[in-house]
Amino acid sequence: MQPLTDAFGRVATDLRVSLTDRCNLRCTYCMPPEGLDWLPQEQQLTDDEVVRLIGVAVERLGVREVRFTGGEPLVRRGLVDIVRRTAALEPRPETSLTTNALGLARTAQALKDAGLDRVNVSLDTIRSDTFHEITRRDRFADVVTGLEAARAAGLGPVKVNAVLLRGVNDDQAPELLDWCLERGYELRFIEQMPLDAQHGWRRDEMVTADEIMAALEEHHVLVPALEPRGSAPAELFLVDGGPATVGIIASVTRPFCGTCDRVRLTADGQVRNCLFAREESDLRTPMRAGAGDAELAERWLAAMAAKKPGHGIDDPSFLQPDRPMSAIGG
Ligand code: SAM
């Protein structure tokens, strides 16, 4: 076993696997209304190929947590089977899913039975008109049902991830928090990042972590949670004395690259050592050319060794990666 160590001593143990670049929502901060040029089928890893690469990461490279994402992972037909085969790896990794929850009501129990541990559901508003405005789809009720099904299936603690957009839902943080508190979902706000396909992100427009805190503190007492943050991206706060918490992921204004333990695999078999990396390392081509697991592991190690100290969003020379969030895997 050789850990995925970089030149700055960080060790990646948390693998984010994008299972597809396709999505059934069109969130304005992620994709244009017409969608994107999806990956051709032959470039996408097959179920066997995905499971094989996850196996290399878990069995040879010390990965302990596997999070499935996309695009929208629930639109991948083989998802339940991929989860089952991942959960059967030794040592068994923790498994989770980041999803918009459309259709989760149908699959939550099957995912749990296959060995999925937890879900993170993306939901930016509890108003169905705002939901429609952000996602360009009228599916708020489906997300609510999906969340309930996840909890009923035991895929908890269920986390809700929200992005606030200036002039759209930036006044809705407190009501979103109250809604999640009432239902026992753990809410985390994520600062909007420069990862949209349309390159529409503007630093002076994004809603900052400080603004979100200030809005929440008008209604609740927030005290930093005592549990050590470790490599978790969210800063956690006890709400009104706890035990409920709310999290803030300040990727832009308070980056946490120094404790990053993440590595990403795209749906077409590219390793990315950072969400904002401009380079990728191709594992699909050597794998299809017959490379063995030891060679794939070597290539993966080399990709991680080149990880930069930080993503540099705050640097004036920052360049947005060529691929948008939906293609990298959020
Ligand atoms: N479709 C799944 C979902 O909705 O969770 C997984 C993929 S989605 C790209 C993962 C997360 O990225 C979502 O919570 C979404 O809100 C977030 N996201 C997308 N674009 C973003 C951006 N530019 N800045 C911050 N978060 C973003």
Short mmCIF file of N, CA and C in Angstrom, two decimals, residues 159 188 223-238 245 256 259 261:
data_model
loop_
_atom_site.label_atom_id
_atom_site.label_comp_id
_atom_site.label_asym_id
_atom_site.label_seq_id
_atom_site.Cartn_x
_atom_site.Cartn_y
_atom_site.Cartn_z
N LYS A 159 -27.13 15.27 4.57
CA LYS A 159 -26.63 16.64 4.50
C LYS A 159 -27.26 17.35 3.31
N ARG A 188 -25.25 22.81 4.88
CA ARG A 188 -23.96 23.46 4.67
C ARG A 188 -24.07 24.40 3.49
N VAL A 223 -22.16 29.18 17.43
CA VAL A 223 -20.89 29.07 18.15
C VAL A 223 -20.07 27.99 17.45
N PRO A 224 -18.76 28.26 17.19
CA PRO A 224 -17.97 27.24 16.50
C PRO A 224 -18.06 25.90 17.22
N ALA A 225 -18.29 24.84 16.45
CA ALA A 225 -18.39 23.50 17.04
C ALA A 225 -17.01 23.09 17.53
N LEU A 226 -16.98 22.30 18.60
CA LEU A 226 -15.69 21.98 19.20
C LEU A 226 -14.95 20.87 18.46
N GLU A 227 -15.73 20.03 17.78
CA GLU A 227 -15.05 18.89 17.15
C GLU A 227 -14.01 19.39 16.15
N PRO A 228 -12.82 18.73 16.13
CA PRO A 228 -11.76 19.21 15.25
C PRO A 228 -12.20 19.12 13.79
N ARG A 229 -11.82 20.12 13.00
CA ARG A 229 -12.29 20.18 11.63
C ARG A 229 -11.55 19.19 10.74
N GLY A 230 -10.30 18.91 11.08
CA GLY A 230 -9.50 17.99 10.25
C GLY A 230 -9.45 18.46 8.82
N SER A 231 -9.74 17.55 7.90
CA SER A 231 -9.67 17.93 6.50
C SER A 231 -11.05 18.27 5.95
N ALA A 232 -12.05 18.39 6.83
CA ALA A 232 -13.40 18.69 6.35
C ALA A 232 -13.46 20.10 5.78
N PRO A 233 -14.07 20.26 4.62
CA PRO A 233 -14.15 21.60 4.04
C PRO A 233 -15.06 22.55 4.81
N ALA A 234 -16.04 21.99 5.54
CA ALA A 234 -17.01 22.87 6.20
C ALA A 234 -16.52 23.32 7.57
N GLU A 235 -16.66 24.62 7.85
CA GLU A 235 -16.53 25.12 9.21
C GLU A 235 -17.89 24.91 9.85
N LEU A 236 -17.89 24.22 10.99
CA LEU A 236 -19.17 23.85 11.62
C LEU A 236 -19.50 24.75 12.80
N PHE A 237 -20.78 25.12 12.93
CA PHE A 237 -21.24 25.95 14.03
C PHE A 237 -22.42 25.28 14.71
N LEU A 238 -22.40 25.28 16.04
CA LEU A 238 -23.57 24.80 16.79
C LEU A 238 -24.66 25.85 16.68
N THR A 245 -26.13 21.48 13.90
CA THR A 245 -25.04 22.33 13.40
C THR A 245 -25.39 22.88 12.02
N PHE A 256 -9.07 26.10 2.08
CA PHE A 256 -8.56 25.13 3.06
C PHE A 256 -7.65 24.12 2.37
N THR A 259 -5.16 21.52 4.16
CA THR A 259 -5.59 20.27 4.79
C THR A 259 -6.36 19.38 3.81
N ASP A 261 -7.58 16.58 1.50
CA ASP A 261 -7.26 15.15 1.40
C ASP A 261 -8.03 14.52 0.23
#
